[in-house]
Coordinates of C-alpha atoms in Angstrom, one line a residue:
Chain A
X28 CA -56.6 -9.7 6.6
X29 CA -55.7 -5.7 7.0
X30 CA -58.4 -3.6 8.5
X31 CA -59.9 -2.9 5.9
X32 CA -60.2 -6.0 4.8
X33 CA -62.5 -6.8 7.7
X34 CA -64.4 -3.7 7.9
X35 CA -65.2 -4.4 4.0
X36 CA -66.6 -7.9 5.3
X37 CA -68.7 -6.5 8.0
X38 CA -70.4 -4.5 6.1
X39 CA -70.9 -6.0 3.2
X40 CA -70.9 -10.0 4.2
X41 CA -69.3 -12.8 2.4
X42 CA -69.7 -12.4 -1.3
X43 CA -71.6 -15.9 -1.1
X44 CA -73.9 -14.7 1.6
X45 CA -74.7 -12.0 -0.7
X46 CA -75.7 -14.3 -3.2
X47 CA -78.4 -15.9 -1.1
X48 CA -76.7 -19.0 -0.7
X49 CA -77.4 -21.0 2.3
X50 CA -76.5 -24.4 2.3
X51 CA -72.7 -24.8 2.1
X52 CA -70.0 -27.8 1.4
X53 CA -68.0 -27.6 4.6
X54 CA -67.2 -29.2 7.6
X55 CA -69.5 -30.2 10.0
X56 CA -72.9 -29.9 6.9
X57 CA -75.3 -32.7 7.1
X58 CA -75.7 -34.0 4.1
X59 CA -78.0 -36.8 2.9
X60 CA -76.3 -39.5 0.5
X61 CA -78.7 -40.1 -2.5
X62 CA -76.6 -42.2 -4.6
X63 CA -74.5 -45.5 -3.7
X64 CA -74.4 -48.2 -1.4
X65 CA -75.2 -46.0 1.1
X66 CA -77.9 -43.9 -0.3
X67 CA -81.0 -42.7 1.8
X68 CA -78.4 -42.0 4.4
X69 CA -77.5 -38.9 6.4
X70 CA -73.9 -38.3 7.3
X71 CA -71.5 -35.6 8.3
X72 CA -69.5 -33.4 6.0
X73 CA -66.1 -34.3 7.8
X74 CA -63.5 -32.7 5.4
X75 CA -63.6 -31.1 1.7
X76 CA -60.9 -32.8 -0.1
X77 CA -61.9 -30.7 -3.9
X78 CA -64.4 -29.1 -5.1
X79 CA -65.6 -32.7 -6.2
X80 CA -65.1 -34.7 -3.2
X81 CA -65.0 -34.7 0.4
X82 CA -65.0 -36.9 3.8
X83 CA -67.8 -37.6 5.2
X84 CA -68.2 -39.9 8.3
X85 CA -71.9 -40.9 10.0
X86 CA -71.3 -42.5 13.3
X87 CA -74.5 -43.2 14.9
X88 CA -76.0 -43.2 11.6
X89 CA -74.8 -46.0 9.6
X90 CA -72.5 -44.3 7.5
X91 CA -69.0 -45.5 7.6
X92 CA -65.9 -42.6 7.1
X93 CA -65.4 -42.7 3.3
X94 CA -64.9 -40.4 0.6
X95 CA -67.6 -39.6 -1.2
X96 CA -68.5 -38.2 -4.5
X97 CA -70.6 -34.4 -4.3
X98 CA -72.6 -35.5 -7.0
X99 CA -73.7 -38.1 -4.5
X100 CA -74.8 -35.5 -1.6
X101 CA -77.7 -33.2 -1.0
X102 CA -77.5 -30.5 1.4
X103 CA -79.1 -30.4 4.6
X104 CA -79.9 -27.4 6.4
X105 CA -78.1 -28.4 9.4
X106 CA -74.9 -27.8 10.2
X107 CA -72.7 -29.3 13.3
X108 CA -70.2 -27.3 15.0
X109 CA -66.9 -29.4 14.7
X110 CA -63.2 -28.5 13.3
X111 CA -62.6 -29.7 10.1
X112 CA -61.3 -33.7 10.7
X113 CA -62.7 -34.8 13.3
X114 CA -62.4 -38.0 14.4
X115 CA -65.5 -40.7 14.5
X116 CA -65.8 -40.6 18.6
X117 CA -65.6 -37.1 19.1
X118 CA -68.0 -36.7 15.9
X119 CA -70.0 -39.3 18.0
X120 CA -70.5 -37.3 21.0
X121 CA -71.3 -34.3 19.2
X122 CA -74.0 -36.1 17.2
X123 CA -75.5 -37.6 20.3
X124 CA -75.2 -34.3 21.9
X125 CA -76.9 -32.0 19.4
X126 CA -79.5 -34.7 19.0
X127 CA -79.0 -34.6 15.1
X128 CA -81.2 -38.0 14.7
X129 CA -84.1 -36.3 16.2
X130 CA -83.8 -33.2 14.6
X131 CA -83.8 -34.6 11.2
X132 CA -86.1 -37.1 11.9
X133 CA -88.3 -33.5 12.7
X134 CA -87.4 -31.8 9.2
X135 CA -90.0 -31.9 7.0
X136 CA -87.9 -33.5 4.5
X137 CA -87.8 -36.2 6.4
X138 CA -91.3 -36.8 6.8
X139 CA -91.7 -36.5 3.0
X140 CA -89.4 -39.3 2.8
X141 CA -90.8 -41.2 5.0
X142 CA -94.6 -40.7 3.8
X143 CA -92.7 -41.6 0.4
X144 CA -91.3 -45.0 1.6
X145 CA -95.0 -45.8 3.0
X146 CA -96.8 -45.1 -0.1
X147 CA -94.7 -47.9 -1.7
X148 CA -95.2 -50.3 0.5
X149 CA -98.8 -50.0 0.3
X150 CA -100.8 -53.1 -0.9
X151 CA -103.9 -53.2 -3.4
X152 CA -105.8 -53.2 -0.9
X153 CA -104.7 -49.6 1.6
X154 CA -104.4 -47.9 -1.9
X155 CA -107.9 -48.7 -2.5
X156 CA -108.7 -47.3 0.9
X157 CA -106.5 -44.1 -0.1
X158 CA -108.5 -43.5 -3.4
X159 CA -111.7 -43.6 -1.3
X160 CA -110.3 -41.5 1.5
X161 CA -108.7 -38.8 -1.6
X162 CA -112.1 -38.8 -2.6
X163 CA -114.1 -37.7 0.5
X164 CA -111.3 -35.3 0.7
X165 CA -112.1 -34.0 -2.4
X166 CA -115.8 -33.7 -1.7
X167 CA -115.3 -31.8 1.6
X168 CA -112.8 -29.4 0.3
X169 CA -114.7 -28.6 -3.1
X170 CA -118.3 -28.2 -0.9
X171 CA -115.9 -26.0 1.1
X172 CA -114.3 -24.4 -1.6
X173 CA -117.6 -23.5 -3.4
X174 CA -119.5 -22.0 0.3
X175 CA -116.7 -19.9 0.2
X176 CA -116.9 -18.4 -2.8
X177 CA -120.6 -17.8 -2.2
X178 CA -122.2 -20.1 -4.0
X179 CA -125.7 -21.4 -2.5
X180 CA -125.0 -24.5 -0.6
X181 CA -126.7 -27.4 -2.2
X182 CA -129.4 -29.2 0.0
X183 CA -127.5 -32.4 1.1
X184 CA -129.6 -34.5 -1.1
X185 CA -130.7 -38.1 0.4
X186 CA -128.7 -39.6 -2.2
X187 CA -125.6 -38.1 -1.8
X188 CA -125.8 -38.9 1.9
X189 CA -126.4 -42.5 0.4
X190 CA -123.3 -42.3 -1.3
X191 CA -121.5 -41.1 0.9
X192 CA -122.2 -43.9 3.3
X193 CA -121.6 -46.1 0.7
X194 CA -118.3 -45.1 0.7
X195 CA -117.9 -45.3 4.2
X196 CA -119.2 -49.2 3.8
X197 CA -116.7 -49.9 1.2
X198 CA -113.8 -48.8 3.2
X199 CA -115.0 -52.0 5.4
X200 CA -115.9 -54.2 2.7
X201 CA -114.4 -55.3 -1.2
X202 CA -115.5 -53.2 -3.8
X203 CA -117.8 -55.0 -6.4
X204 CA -118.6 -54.0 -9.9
X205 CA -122.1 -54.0 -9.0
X206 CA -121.6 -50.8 -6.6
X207 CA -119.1 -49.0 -8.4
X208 CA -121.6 -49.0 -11.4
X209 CA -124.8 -47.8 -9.4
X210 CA -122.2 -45.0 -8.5
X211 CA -121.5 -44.3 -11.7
X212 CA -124.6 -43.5 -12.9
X213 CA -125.3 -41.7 -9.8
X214 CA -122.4 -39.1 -10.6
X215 CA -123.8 -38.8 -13.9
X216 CA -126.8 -37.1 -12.6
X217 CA -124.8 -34.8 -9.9
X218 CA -125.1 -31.9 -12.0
Chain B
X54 CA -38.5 -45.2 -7.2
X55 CA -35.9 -45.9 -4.6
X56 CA -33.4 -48.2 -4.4
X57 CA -31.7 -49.2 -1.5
X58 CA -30.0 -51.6 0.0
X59 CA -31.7 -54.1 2.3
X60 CA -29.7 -53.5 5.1
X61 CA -30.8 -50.3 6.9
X62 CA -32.4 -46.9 5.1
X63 CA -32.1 -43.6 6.1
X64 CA -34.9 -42.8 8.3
X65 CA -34.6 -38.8 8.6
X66 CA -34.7 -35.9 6.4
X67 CA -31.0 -35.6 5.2
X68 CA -29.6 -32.4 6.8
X69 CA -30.4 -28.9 6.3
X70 CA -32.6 -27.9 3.5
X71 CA -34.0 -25.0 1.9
X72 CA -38.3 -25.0 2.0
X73 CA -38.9 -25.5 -1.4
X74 CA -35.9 -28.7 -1.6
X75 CA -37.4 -30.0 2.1
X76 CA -40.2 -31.3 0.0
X77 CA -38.4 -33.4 -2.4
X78 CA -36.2 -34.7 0.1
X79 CA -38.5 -35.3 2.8
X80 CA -39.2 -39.6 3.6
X81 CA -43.0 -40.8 2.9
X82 CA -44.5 -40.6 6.2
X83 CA -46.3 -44.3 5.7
X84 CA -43.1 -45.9 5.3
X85 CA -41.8 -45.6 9.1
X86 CA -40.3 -49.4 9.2
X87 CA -38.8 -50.6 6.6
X88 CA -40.1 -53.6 7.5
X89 CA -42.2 -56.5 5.8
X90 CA -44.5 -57.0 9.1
X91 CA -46.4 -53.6 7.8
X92 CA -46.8 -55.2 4.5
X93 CA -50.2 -57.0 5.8
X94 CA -52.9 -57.6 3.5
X95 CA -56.1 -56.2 5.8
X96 CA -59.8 -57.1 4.6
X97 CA -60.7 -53.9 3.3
X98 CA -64.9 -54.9 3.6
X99 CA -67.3 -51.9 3.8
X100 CA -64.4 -49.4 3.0
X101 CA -63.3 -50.5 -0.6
X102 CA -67.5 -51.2 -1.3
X103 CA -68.6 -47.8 -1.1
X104 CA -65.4 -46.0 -2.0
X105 CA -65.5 -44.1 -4.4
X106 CA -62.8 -45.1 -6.8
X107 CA -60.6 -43.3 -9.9
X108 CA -58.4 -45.3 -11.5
X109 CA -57.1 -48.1 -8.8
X110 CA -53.6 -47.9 -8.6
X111 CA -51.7 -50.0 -5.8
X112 CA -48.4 -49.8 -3.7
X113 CA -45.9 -52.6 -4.0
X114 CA -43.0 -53.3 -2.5
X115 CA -40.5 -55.5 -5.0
X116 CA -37.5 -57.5 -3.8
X117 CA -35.2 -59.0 -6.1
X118 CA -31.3 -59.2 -7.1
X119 CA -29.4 -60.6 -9.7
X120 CA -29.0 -64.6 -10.4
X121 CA -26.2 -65.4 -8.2
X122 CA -23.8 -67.0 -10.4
X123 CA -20.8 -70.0 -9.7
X124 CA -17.5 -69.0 -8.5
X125 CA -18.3 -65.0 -7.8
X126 CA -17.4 -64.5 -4.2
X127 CA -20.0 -61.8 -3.2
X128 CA -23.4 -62.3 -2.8
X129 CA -25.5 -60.3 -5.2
X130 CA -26.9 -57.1 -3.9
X131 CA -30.8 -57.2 -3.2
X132 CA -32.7 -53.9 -4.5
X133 CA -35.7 -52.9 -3.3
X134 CA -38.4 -50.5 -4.7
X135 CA -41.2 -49.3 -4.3
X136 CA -44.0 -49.4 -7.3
X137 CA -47.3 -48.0 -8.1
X138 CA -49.2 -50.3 -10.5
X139 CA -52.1 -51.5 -11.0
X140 CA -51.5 -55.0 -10.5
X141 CA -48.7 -57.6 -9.8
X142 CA -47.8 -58.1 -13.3
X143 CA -47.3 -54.5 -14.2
X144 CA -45.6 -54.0 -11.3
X145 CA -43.0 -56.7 -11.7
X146 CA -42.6 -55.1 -15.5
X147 CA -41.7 -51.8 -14.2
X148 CA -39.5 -53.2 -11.7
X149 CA -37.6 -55.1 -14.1
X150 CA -37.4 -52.2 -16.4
X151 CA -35.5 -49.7 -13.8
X152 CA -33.0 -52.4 -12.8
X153 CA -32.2 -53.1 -16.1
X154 CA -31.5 -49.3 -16.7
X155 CA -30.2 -48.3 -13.4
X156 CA -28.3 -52.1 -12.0
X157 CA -28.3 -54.0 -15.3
X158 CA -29.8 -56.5 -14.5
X159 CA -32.1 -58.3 -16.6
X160 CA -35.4 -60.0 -15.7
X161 CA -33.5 -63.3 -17.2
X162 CA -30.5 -62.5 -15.0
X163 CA -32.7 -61.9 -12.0
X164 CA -34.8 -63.1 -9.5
X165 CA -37.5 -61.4 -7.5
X166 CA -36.9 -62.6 -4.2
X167 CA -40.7 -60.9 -2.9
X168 CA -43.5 -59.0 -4.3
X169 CA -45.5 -57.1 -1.4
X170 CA -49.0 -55.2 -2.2
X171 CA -48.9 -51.8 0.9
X172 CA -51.9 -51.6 2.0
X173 CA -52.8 -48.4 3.7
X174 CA -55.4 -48.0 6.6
X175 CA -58.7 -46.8 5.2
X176 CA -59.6 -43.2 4.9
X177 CA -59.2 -41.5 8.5
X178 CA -57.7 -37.8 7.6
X179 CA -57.1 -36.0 4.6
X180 CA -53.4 -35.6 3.6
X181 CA -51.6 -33.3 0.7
X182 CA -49.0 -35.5 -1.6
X183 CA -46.5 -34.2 -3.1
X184 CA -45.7 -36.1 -5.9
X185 CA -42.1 -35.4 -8.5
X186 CA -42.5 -37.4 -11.7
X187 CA -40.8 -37.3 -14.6
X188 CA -42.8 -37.7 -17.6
X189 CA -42.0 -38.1 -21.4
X190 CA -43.9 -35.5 -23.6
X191 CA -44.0 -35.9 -27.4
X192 CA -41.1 -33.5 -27.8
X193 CA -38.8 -34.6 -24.7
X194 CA -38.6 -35.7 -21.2
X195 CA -39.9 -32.8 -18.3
X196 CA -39.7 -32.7 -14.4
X197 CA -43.1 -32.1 -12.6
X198 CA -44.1 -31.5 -9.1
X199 CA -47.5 -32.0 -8.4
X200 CA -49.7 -31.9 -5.2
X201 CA -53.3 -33.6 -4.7
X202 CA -55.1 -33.8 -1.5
X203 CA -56.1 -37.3 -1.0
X204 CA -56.9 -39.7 1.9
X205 CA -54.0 -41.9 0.7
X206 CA -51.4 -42.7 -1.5
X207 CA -52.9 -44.4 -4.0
X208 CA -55.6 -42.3 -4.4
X209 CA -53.2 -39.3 -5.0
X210 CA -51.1 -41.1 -7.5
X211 CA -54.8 -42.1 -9.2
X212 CA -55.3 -38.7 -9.3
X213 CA -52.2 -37.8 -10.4
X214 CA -52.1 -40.2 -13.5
X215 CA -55.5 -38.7 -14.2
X216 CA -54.6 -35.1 -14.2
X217 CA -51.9 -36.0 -16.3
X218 CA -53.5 -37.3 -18.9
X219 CA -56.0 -34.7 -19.2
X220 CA -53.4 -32.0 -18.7
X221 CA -50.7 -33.0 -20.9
X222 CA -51.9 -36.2 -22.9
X223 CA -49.2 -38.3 -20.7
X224 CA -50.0 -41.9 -20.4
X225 CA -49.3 -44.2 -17.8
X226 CA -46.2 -45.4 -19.6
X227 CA -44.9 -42.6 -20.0
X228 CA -44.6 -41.5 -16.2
X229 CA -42.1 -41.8 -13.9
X230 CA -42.1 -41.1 -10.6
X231 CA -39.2 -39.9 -8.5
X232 CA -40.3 -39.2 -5.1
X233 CA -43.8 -39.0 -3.3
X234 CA -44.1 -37.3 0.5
X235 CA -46.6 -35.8 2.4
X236 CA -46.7 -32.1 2.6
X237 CA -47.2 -30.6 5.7
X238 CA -49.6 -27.3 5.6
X239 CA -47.0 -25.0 5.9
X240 CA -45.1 -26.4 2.8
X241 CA -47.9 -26.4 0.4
X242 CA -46.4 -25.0 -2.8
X243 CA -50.0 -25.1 -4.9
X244 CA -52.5 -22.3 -4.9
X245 CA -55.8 -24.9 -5.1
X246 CA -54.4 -27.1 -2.7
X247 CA -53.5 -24.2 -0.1
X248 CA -57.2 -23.3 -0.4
X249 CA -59.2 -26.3 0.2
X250 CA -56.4 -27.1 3.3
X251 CA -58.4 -23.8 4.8
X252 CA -60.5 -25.4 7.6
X253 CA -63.0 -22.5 6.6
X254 CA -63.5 -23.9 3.1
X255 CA -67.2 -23.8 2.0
X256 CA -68.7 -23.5 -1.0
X257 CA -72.5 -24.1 -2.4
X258 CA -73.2 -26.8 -4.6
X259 CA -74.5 -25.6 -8.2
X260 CA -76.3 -26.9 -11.3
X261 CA -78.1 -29.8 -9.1
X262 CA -79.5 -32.6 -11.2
X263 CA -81.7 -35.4 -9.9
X264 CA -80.6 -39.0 -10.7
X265 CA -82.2 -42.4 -9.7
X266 CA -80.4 -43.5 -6.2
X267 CA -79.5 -46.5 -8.0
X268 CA -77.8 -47.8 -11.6
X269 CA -80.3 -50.3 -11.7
X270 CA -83.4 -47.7 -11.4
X271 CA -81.7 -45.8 -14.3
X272 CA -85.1 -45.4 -17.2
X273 CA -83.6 -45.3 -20.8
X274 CA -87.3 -44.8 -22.1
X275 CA -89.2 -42.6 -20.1
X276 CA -93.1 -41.6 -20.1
X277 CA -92.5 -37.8 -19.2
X278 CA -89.8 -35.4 -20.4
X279 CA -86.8 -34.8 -18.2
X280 CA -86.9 -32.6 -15.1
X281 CA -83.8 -30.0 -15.5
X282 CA -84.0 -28.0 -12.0
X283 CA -83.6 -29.7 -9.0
X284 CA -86.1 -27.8 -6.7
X285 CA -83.4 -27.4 -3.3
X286 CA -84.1 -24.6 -0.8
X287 CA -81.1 -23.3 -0.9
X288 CA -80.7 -19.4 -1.5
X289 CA -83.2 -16.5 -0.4
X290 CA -84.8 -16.3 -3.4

C-alpha cells in the first residue's frame, strides 16, 4: 500500500466501516451455529475458506473443527484475537483465557435464549402461575401507567383487594371454574 | 491420472521450473509414501456427521496389470493410479477406461490386483488445490487449470466438478483430470483465491433469513405470514 494509500484509509476508514457494518466473517468471530447437528452452539470463526464457507473450531465448547455452511452462522459481537488457523490447543488457551464462556453466557442474547429454553419446558401448571403473575403485572403497571398520566387514583376498592388476594391464593392452589367465574363477573363491573 | 510403475516414484519436483510450470509439475503433498500402510480406512464419527457436504467424491488408489498369459517370459507390468469417484464401481470403470487407452489393456485382459479408498485426516487447515483437467466441451476437448480452497482433496475436486458444471455445462464424464497439487501462497495464480488466502479477509454477512434450526421443524402451512428481515444488530443504523 503507497502512502497515499494509507493516508486515504486513515482518514476515511475502511469502506465497510463506513457502511456501519460491525459484525464481520473473519478469523477469530464468535459465531453461534443455528442450523445442524450442532446448532445452539457457539464456536470460533477459525478460517474463511469462500464467501460461503469457513472453518470454524469450538474447543471448550462442544464444537468439533468442521467446515461449516455461513448460512448456518449468526454473528456474535465478539471477536478473539488469533491468526487466521489456529490450531484447537492454542484456540483452547485463548478461549479459556479471554473467558469467552462467561462472557457470552453475560450477552444478553444469551439470556434471551436461555429464558427461551425455560419457557418451553414449562408444565401446565408454572404457565398457569405465569398467566397469573402477567396479570398482576399488568394491574400494577396500568394503575401506574394511569397515576402517571394524571388521572385520579381509584379508591382501592374492598373488592379489588379481594381479588387480588384471590389471585395470590390461586397461585397456591388449582384453579376451579367456580372462582374463575365469580371473577368474571367481577371484571365485568370494573368499569 | 498417473501411471507409474510399482517400483519406486519420483518423490521431488523434477528440476528447475519456471513459477507458472512449478505448479503443474509439483507432487500432491498427501501422497508422501507411496505406500499402502497410509491407505487406512479411519472411522470418520463426528467429522463426516456434521460436515457439510457437496457432491461426495472419494480418492482411490487402483492396482492392476494385464492377465499374465502362458509362455510370455516377463511378468506383466502393474499400473497404478490414482481416481476420484464416487464409489468403487465408478472408480474401477475409469480405471479400466485409461488403461485401455493409454496400456491397452482391457478390463477382460486384466486384473485389478487392489482397490484402495485414501482417506484424508479430517479438516485441520485450509489448503489451495490446484487442479489441471481436461474436459470435453460440445465443440472439442480444452485444458483447464483451476484453483479451490478447500480442507481437502476431495472436497476441492467436489468443488471443482461443481463449478464445472455450472460454468461450462461439463458433466462428470466428460472430465479428466491430469494433475492435482497444493498451491503454496506464493504460487496462487487466481484472483478470488489470492483474496480469501489474505489472513485479513472479513466481510459482513447480508440478506439474513431466519430458518427453523432443524429440517424436521420446517412448517409447510403456517398460521402467520413470513418474516423477511432478520432483526441482527449489526450496523450503526
Amino acid at each position: 500500500m503507497c502512502i497515499r494509500d494509507r493516508y486515504q484509509r486513515r482518514v476515511h476508514g475502511d469502506l465497510r466501516n463506513l457502511m456501519g457494518f460491525k459484525r464481520f466473517v473473519q478469523a477469530g468471530r464468535v459465531a453461534y451455529i443455528n442450523y445442524g447437528v450442532d446448532h445452539g452452539k457457539v464456536c470460533v470463526i477459525v478460517e474463511v475458506i469462500n464467501s460461503t464457507r469457513v472453518l470454524v473450531d469450538g474447543p471448550t465448547l462442544g464444537v468439533p473443527r468442521q467446515v461449516i455452511s455461513l448460512r448456518r452462522l449468526a454473528l456474535t459481537d465478539h471477536l478473539l484475537k488469533v491468526a487466521k488457523g489456529i490450531h484447537t490447543k492454542a484456540l483452547e488457551i485463548v478461549i479459556k483465557k479471554e473467558d469467552l464462556v462467561k462472557k457470552i453466557g453475560e450477552s444478553s442474547w444469551a439470556k434471551k435464549l436461555a429464558s427461551q429454553k425455560r419457557r418451553a419446558e414449562l408444565n401446565d401448571f408454572e404457565r398457569f402461575q405465569v398467566m397469573m403473575l402477567k396479570r398482576q403485572k399488568a394491574y400494577l403497571v396500568n394503575k401506574d401507567v394511569a397515576q402517571s398520566h394524571g388521572k385520579k387514583p381509584k379508591k382501592e376498592s374492598a373488592k379489588k383487594a379481594q381479588q387480588a388476594k384471590m389471585d395470590n391464593n390461586r397461585i397456591k392452589h388449582h384453579f376451579t371454574l367456580k372462582s374463575h367465574q365469580k371473577k368474571k363477573k367481577k371484571k365485568k363491573k370494573k368499569y | 491420472f498417473f501411471f507409474l510403475m510399482i517400483r519406486r516414484p519420483p518423490r521431488s519436483t523434477q528440476g528447475v521450473s519456471s513459477a507458472a510450470s512449478d505448479v503443474y509439475k509439483r507432487q500432491v503433498s498427501t501422497q508422501s509414501t507411496w505406500d499402502f500402510q497410509w491407505c487406512q480406512r479411519r472411522s470418520m464419527g463426528k467429522e463426516s456427521k456434521s460436515q457439510f457436504s457437496l457432491k461426495k467424491v472419494k480418492q482411490y488408489i487402483l492396482v492392476g496389470r494385464a492377465k499374465p498369459v502362458a509362455g510370455q517370459k516377463e511378468e506383466p507390468k502393474v499400473y497404478r493410479m490414482r481416481v476420484f469417484a464416487p464409489n468403487t464401481v465408478i472408480a474401477k470403470s475409469k480405471f479400466w477406461t485409461l488403461m485401455r487407452k493409454q496400456k491397452k489393456i482391457k478390463h477382460t485382459g486384466g486384473e485389478l490386483i487392489a482397490i484402495h479408498e485414501v482417506i484424508e485426516n479430517p479438516s485441520k487447515s485450509v489448503k489451495v488445490y490446484g487442479i489441471v483437467l481436461r474436459y470435453q466441451s460440445r465443440t472439442g476437448y480444452h485444458n483447464m487449470y483451476k484453483e479451490y480452497r478447500d480442507t481437502n482433496i476431495c472436497g476441492a475436486m467436489s468443488q471443482m466438478y461443481m463449478d464445472m458444471a455450472g460454468r461450462h455445462r461439463a458433466r462428470e464424464e466428460t472430465i479428466h483430470i491430469v494433475r492435482t497439487c497444493v498451491v503454496p501462497e506464493s504460487k496462487i495464480k487466481r484472483a478470488e483465491t489470492k483474496s480469501f488466502t489474505n489472513g485479513n479477509v472479513k466481510f459482513p454477512l447480508l440478506n439474513r433469513i431466519s430458518r427453523p434450526p432443524i429440517k424436521k421443524f420446517k412448517a409447510f402451512a403456517r398460521a402467520k405470514r413470513p418474516t423477511l428481515f432478520l432483526q441482527q444488530n449489526n450496523s450503526d443504523s
